[in-house]
mmCIF file of C-alpha atoms in Angstrom:
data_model
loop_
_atom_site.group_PDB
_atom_site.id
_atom_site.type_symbol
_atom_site.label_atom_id
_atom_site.label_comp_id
_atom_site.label_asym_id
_atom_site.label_seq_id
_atom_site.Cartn_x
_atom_site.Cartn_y
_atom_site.Cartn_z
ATOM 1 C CA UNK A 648 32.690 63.207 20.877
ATOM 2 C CA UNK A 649 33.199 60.050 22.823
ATOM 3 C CA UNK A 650 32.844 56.662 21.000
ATOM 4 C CA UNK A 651 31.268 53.820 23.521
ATOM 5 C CA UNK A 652 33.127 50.860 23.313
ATOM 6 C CA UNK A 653 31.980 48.312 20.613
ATOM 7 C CA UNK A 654 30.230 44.978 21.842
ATOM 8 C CA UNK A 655 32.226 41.826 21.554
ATOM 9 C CA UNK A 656 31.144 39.765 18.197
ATOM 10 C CA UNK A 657 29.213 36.871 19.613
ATOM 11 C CA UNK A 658 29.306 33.860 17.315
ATOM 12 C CA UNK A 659 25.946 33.666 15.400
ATOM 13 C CA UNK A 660 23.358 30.982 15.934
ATOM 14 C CA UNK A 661 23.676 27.932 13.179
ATOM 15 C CA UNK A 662 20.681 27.702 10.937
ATOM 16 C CA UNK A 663 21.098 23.791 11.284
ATOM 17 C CA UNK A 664 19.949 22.689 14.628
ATOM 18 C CA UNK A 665 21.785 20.291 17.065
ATOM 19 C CA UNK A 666 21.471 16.667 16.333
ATOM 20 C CA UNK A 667 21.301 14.802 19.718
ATOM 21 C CA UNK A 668 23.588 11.688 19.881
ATOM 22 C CA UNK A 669 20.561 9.258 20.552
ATOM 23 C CA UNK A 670 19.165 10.501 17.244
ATOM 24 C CA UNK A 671 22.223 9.905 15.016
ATOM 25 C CA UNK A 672 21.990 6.327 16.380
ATOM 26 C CA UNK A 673 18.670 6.171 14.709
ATOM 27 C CA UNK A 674 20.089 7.142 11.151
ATOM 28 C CA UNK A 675 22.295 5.134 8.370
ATOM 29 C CA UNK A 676 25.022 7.408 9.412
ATOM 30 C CA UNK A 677 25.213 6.010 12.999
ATOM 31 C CA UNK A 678 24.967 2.270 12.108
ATOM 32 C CA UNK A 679 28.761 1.977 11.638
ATOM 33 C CA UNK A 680 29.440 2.903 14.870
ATOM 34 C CA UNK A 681 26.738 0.576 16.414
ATOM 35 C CA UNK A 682 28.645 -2.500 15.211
ATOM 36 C CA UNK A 683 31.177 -0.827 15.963
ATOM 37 C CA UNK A 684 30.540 -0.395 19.553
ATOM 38 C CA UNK A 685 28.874 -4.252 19.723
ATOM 39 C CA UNK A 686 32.400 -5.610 18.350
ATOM 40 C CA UNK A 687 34.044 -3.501 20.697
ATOM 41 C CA UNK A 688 31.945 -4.514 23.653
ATOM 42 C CA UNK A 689 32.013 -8.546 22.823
ATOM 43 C CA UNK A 690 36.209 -8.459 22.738
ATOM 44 C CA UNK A 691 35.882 -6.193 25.920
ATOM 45 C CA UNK A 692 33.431 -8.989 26.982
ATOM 46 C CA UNK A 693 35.549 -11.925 26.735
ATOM 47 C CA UNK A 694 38.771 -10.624 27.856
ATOM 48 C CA UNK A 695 37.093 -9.924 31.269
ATOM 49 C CA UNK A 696 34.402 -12.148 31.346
ATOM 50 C CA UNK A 697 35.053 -14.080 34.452
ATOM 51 C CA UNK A 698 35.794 -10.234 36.293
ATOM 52 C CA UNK A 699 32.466 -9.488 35.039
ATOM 53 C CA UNK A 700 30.794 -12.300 35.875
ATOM 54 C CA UNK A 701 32.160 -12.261 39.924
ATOM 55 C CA UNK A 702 31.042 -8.932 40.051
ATOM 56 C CA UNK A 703 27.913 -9.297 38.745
ATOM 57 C CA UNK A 704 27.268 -12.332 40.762
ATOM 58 C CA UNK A 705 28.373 -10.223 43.499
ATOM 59 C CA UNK A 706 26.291 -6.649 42.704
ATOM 60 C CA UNK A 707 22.815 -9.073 42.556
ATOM 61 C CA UNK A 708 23.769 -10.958 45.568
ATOM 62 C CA UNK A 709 23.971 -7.733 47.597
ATOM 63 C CA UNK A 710 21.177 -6.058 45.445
ATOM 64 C CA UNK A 711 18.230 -8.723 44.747
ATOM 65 C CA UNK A 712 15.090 -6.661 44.259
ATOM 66 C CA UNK A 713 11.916 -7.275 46.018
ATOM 67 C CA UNK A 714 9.888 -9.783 45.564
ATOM 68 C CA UNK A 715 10.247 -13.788 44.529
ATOM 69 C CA UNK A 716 13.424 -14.174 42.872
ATOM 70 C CA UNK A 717 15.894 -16.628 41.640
ATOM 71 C CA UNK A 718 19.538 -17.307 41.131
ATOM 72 C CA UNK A 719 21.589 -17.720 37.976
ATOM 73 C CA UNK A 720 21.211 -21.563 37.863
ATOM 74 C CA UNK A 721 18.162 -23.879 38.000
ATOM 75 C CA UNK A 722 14.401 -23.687 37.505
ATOM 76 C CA UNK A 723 12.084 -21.496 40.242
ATOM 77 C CA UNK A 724 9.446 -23.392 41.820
ATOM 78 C CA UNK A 725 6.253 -22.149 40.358
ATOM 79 C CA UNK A 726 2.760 -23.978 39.713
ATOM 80 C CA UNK A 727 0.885 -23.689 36.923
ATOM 81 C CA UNK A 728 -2.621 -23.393 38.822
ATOM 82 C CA UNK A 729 -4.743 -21.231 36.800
ATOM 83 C CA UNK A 730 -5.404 -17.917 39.282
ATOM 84 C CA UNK A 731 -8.783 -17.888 40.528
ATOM 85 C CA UNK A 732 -11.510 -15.657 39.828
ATOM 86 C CA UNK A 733 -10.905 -13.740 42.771
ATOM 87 C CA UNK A 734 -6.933 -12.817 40.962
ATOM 88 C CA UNK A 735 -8.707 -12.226 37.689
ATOM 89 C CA UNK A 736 -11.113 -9.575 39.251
ATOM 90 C CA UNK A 737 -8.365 -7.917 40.689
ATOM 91 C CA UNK A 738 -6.464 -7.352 37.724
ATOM 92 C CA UNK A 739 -9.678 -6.622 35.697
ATOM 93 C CA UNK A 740 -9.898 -3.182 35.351
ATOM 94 C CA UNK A 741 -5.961 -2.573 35.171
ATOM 95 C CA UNK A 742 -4.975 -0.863 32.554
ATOM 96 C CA UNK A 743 -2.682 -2.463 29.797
ATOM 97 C CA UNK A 744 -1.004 0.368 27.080
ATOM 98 C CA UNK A 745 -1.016 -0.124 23.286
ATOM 99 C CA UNK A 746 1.753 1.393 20.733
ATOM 100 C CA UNK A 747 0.318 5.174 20.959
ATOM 101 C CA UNK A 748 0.834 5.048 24.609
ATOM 102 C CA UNK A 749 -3.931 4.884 25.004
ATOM 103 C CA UNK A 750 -4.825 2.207 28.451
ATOM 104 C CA UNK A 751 -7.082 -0.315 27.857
ATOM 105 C CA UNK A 752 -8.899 -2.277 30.506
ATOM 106 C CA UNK A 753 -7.199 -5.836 31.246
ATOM 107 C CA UNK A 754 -10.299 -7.684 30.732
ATOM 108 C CA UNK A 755 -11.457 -5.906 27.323
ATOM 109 C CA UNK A 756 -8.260 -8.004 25.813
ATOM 110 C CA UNK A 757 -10.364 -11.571 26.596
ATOM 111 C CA UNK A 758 -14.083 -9.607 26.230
ATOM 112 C CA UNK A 759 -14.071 -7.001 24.310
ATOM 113 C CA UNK A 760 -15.360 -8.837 21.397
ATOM 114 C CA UNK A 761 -18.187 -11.440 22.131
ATOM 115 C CA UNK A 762 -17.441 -13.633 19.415
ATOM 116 C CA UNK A 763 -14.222 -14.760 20.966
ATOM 117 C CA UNK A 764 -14.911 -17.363 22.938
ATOM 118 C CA UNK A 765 -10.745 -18.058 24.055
ATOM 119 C CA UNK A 766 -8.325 -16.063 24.267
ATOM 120 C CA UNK A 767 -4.601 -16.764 24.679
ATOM 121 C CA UNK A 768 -2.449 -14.007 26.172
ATOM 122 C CA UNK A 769 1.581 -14.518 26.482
ATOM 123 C CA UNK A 770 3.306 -12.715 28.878
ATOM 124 C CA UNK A 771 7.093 -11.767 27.703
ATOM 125 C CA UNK A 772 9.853 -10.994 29.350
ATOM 126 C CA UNK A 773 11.881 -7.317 28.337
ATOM 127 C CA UNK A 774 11.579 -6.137 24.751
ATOM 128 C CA UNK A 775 15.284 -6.759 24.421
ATOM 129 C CA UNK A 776 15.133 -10.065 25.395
ATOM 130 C CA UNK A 777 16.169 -12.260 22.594
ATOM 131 C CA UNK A 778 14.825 -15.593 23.749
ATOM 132 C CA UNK A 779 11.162 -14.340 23.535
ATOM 133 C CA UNK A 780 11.839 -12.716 20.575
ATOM 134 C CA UNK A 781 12.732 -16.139 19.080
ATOM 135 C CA UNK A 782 9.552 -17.552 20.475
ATOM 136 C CA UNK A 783 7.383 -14.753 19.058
ATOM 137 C CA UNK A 784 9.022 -15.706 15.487
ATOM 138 C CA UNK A 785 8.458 -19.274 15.862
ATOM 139 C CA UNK A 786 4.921 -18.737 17.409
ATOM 140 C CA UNK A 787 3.894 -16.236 14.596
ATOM 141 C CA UNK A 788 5.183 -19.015 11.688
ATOM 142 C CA UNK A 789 3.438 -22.131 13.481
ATOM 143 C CA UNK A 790 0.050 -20.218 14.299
ATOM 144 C CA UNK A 791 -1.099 -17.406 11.972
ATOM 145 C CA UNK A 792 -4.590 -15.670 11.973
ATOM 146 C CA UNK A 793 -5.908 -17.757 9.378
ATOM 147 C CA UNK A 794 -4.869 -20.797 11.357
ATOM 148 C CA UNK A 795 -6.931 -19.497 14.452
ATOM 149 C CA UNK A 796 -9.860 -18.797 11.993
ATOM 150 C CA UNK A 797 -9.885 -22.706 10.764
ATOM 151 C CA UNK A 798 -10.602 -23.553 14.934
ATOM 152 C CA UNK A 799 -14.295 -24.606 15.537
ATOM 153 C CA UNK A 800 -13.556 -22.021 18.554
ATOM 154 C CA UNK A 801 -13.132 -18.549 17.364
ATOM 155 C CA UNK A 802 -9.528 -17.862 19.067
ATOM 156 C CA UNK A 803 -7.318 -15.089 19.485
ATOM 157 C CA UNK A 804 -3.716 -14.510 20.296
ATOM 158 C CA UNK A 805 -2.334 -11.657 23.081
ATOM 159 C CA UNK A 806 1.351 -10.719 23.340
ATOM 160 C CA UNK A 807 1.950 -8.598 27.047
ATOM 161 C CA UNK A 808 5.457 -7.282 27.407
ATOM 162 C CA UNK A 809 6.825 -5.062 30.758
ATOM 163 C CA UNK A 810 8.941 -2.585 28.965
ATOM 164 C CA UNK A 811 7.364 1.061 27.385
ATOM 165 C CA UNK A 812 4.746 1.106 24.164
ATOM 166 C CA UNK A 813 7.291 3.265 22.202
ATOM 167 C CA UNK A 814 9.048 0.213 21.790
ATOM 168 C CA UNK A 815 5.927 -2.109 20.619
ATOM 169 C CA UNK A 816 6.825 -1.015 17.147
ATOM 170 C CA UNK A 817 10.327 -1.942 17.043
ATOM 171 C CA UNK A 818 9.338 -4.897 18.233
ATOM 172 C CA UNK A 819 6.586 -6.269 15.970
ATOM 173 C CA UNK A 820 9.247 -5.392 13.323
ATOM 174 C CA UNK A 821 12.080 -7.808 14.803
ATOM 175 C CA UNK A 822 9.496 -10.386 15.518
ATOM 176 C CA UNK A 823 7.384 -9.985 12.818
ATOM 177 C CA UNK A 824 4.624 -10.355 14.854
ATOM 178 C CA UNK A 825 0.934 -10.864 13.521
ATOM 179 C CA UNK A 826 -0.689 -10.780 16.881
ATOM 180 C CA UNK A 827 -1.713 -7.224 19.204
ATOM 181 C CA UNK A 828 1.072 -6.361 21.498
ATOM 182 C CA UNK A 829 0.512 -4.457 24.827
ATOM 183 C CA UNK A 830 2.733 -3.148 27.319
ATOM 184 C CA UNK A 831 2.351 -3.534 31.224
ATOM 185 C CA UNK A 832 5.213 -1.121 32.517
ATOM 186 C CA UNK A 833 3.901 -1.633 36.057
ATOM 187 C CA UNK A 834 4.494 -5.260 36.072
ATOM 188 C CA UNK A 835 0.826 -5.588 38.323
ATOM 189 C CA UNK A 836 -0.158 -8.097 35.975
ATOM 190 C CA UNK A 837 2.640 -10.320 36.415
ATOM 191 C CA UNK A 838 2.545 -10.311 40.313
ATOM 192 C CA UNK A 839 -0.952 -10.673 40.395
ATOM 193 C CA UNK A 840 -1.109 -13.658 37.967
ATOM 194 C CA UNK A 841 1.899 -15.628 40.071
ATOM 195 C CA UNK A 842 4.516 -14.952 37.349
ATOM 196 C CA UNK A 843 8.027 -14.822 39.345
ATOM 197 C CA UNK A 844 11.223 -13.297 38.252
ATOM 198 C CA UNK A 845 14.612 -15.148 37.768
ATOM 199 C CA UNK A 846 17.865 -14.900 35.643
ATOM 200 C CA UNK A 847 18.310 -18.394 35.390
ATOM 201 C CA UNK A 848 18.310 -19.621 31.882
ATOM 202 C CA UNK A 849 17.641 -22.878 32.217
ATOM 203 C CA UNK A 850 19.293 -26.418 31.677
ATOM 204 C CA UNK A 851 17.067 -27.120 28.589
ATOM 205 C CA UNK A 852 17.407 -25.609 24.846
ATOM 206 C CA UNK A 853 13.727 -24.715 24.040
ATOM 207 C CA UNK A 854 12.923 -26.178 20.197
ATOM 208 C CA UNK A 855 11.356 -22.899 19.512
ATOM 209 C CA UNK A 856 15.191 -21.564 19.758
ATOM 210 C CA UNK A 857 16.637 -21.308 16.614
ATOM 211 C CA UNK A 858 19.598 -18.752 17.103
ATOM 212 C CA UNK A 859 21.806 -19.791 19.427
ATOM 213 C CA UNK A 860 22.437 -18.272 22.465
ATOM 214 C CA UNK A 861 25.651 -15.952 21.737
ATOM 215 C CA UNK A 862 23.690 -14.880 18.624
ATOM 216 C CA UNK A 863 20.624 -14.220 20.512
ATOM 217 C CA UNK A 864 22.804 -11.559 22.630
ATOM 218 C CA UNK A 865 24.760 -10.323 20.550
ATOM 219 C CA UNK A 866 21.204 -9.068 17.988
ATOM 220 C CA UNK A 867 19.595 -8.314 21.561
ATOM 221 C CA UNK A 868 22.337 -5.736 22.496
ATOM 222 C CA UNK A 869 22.787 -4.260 19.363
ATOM 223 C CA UNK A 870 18.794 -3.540 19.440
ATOM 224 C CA UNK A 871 19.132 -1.778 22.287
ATOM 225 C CA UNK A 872 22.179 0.479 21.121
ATOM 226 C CA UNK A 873 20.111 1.225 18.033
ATOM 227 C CA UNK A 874 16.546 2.196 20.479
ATOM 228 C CA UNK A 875 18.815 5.053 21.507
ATOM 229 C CA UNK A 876 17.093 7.065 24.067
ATOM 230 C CA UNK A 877 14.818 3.955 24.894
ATOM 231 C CA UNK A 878 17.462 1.729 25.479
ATOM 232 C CA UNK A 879 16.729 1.479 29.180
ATOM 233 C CA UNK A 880 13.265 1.197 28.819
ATOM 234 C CA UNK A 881 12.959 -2.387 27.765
ATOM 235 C CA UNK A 882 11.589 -3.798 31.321
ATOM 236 C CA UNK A 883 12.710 -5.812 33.675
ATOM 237 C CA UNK A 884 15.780 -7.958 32.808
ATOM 238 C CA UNK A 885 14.721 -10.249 36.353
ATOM 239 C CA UNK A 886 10.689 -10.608 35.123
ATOM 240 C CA UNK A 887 9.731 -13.780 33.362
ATOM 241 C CA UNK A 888 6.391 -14.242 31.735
ATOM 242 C CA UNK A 889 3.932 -17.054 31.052
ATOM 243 C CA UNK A 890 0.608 -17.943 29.120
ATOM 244 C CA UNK A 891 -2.757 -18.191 30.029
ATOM 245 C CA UNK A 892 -5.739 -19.450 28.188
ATOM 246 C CA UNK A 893 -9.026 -17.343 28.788
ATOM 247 C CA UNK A 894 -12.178 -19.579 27.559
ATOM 248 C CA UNK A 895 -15.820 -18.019 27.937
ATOM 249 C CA UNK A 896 -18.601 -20.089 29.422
ATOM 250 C CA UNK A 897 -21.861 -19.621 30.060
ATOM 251 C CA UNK A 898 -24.799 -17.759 28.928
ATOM 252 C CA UNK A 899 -26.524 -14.001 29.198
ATOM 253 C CA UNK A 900 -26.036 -13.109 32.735
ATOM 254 C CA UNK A 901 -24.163 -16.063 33.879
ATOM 255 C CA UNK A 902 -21.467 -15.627 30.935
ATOM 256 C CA UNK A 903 -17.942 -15.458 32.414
ATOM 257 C CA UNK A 904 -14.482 -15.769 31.264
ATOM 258 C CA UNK A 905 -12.238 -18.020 33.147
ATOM 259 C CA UNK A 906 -8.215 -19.466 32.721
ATOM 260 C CA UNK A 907 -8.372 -23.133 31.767
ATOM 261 C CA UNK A 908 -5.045 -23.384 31.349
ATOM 262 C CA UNK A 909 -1.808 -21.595 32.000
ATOM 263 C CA UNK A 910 2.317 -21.963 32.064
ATOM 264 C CA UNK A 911 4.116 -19.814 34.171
ATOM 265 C CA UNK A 912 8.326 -19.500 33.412
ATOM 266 C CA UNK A 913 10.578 -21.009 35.360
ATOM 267 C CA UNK A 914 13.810 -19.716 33.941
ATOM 268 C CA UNK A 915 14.294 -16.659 30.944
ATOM 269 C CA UNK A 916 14.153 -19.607 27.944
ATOM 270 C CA UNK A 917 10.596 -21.498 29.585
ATOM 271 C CA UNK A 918 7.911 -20.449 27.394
ATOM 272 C CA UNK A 919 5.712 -23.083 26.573
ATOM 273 C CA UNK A 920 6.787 -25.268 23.602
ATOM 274 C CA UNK A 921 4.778 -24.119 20.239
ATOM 275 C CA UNK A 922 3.333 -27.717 20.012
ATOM 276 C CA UNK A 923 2.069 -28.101 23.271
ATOM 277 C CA UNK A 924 0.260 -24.436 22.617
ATOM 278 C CA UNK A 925 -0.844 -25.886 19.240
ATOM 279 C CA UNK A 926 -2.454 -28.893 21.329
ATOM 280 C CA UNK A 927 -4.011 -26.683 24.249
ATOM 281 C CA UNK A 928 -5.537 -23.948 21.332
ATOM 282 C CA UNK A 929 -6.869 -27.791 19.762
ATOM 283 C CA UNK A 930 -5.108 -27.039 16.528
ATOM 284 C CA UNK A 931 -3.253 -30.504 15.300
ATOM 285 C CA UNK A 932 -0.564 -32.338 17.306
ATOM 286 C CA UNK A 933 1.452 -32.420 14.086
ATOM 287 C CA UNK A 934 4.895 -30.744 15.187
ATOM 288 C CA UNK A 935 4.839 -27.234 13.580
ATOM 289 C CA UNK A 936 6.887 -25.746 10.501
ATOM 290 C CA UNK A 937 10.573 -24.326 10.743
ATOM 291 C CA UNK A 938 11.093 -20.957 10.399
ATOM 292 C CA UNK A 939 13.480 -20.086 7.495
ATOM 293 C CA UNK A 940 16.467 -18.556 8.988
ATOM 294 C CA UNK A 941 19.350 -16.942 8.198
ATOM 295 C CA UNK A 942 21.600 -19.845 7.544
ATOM 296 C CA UNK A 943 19.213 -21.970 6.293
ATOM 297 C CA UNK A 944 18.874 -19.504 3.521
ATOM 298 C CA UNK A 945 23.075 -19.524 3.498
ATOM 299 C CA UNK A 946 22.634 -23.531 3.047
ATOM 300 C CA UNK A 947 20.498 -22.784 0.023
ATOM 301 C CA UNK A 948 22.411 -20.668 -1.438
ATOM 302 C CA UNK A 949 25.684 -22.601 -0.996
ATOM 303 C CA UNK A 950 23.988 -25.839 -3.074
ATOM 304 C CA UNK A 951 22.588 -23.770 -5.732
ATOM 305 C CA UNK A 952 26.382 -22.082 -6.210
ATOM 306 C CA UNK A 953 27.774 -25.486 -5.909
ATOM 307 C CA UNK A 954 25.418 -26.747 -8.724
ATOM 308 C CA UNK A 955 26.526 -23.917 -10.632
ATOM 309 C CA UNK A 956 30.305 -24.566 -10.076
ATOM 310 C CA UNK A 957 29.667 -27.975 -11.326
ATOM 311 C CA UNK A 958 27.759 -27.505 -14.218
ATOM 312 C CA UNK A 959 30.652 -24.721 -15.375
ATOM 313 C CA UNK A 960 33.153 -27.412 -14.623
ATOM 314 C CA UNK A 961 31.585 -29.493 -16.999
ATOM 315 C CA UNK A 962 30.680 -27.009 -19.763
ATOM 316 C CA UNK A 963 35.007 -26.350 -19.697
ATOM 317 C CA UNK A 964 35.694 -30.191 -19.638
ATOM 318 C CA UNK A 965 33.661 -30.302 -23.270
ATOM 319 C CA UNK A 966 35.015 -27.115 -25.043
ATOM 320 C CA UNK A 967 38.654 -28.474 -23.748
ATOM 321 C CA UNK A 968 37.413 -31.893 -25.494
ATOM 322 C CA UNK A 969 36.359 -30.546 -28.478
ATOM 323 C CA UNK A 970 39.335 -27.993 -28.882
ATOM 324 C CA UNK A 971 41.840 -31.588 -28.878
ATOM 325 C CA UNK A 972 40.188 -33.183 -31.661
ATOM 326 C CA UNK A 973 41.190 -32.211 -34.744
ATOM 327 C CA UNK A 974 39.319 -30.557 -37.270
ATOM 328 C CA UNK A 975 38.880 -31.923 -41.007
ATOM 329 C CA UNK A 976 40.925 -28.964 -42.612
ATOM 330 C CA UNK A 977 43.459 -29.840 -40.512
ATOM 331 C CA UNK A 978 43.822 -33.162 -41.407
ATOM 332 C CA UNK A 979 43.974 -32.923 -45.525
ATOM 333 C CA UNK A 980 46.845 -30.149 -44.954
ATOM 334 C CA UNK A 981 48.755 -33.302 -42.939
ATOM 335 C CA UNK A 982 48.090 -35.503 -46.159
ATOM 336 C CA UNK A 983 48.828 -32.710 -49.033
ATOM 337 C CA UNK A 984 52.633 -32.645 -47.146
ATOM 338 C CA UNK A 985 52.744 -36.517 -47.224
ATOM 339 C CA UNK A 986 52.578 -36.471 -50.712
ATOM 340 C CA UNK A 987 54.517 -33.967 -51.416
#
């Protein structure tokens, strides 16, 4: 009786499935290695930064990408003409994505609801970019919904952004944004609105910049190693954005919205400033709140320990005062042995 040759054990399948690196990011597990990898990068980042920056200088040189374009240093030449209604009814009916990823019509942004009568949309840069994100914070504590609501002119706030919708949530979390974000991956919108693209960032410190610069790229890179899989789908690092005021005039048939007023940027840090918004929205030309920020809170906290120090540092001074005197039983003993 022959025996047939047994089959070769094959390992059997784990029960626990494979977890993909870009997911393990996305956990507490993986956040060690994050900072680990931003440290790593920012010492790997200033031991070759002037390599890096020749090369880089070098790679865009030979590699611009179409259309209007500028260097690393200086302001593009743009104008802030509002586009005429010819632009606006060629960018109508594109279609503008929301956080689940559904189109919407341009237009239905500025007309969707008829008691609106203006309509400010922003147009950011990248969803990495950590110069808009300051400008979204300092927008969204300056001008809140129940500001707009106090206008005479019911107004409304748009944020636009070039990168993918699966990162619109990520982003309203970071930004802490109280306004509707979109997402125009195509970039139509900004070419047909006279928005230009640029890495320049500008000779000016905006107000509405409250991290410094470093800071603001150091939190913008570590977002994007903690997106994972959507790290490369921010947008457009060479896009800039802008803002443009809608206003509805008219009546019945002859009803039309229109741009009264826009800014386009010249460089990545150009957004308009929050009080000239404040003015053009006709809210009050008094210069808007500060944000609280991270070391404003550290300020805080430093007086209040400080006060705390000191008021220990007294308490001590008076038990070491009163411990020196000395007490009544103290002194008849001293007298009982004079006597004696």
């Amino acid at each position: 009786m022959s025996s047939r040759p047994s089959a070769p054990l094959l390992p059997r399948p784990s029960d626990k499935p494979a977890v993909s690196p870009m997911v393990f990011l996305n956990t507490a597990a993986g956040e060690p290695l994050i900072f680990f990898a931003t440290v790593l990068f920012l010492y790997v980042l200033f031991l070759f930064r002037r390599r890096l920056l020749n090369g880089a200088m070098a790679v865009m040189t030979l590699t611009k990408p179409q259309g209007p374009t500028g260097d690393f240093k200086g302001d593009i030449n743009v104008t802030n003409d509002p586009p005429s209604k010819a632009d606006l009814e060629k960018v109508a009916d594109h279609p503008v994505l929301d956080a689940d990823g559904k189109p919407h019509k341009f237009k239905s942004l500025y007309t969707s609801n008829p008691n609106v009568k203006q309509t400010l949309i922003i147009f950011i840069r990248h969803f990495f970019c950590g110069n808009c994100q300051e400008y979204l914070r300092s927008l969204s504590t300056s001008i809140t919904p129940s500001t707009l609501s106090s206008l005479d002119v019911p107004t409304q706030i748009v944020i636009i952004g070039c990168g993918q919708p699966e990162l619109i949530p990520m982003y309203i979390k970071e930004t802490e944004c109280s306004f509707p974000i979109y997402s125009d991956p195509t970039k139509v919108l900004y070419q047909k609105l006279g928005m230009t693209r640029t890495l320049s960032l500008g000779e000016r410190h905006p107000e509405y910049m409250q991290y410094s610069l470093p800071s603001a790229i150091v939190r913008a890179f570590y977002q994007s190693l903690k997106s994972g899989r959507n790290m490369l789908r921010g947008g457009d690092y060479w896009q800039v954005g802008g803002e443009f005021l809608f206003e509805r005039e008219g009546q019945g048939e002859r009803e039309r919205d229109i741009v009264t007023w826009c800014h386009r940027m010249r460089n990545t840090r150009d957004h308009a400033e929050i009080p000239t918004v404040r003015n053009v929205l006709g809210l009050d030309g008094a210069k808007p709140p500060l944000r609280k920020t991270f070391s404003s809170g550290i300020r805080r906290s430093s007086s209040q320990l400080s006060r705390r120090l000191n008021e220990k540092r007294l308490s001590w001074n008076r038990s070491w005062e009163r411990s020196e005197k000395p007490s009544p039983e103290g002194s008849m003993m001293e007298k009982v042995k004079e006597e004696q």
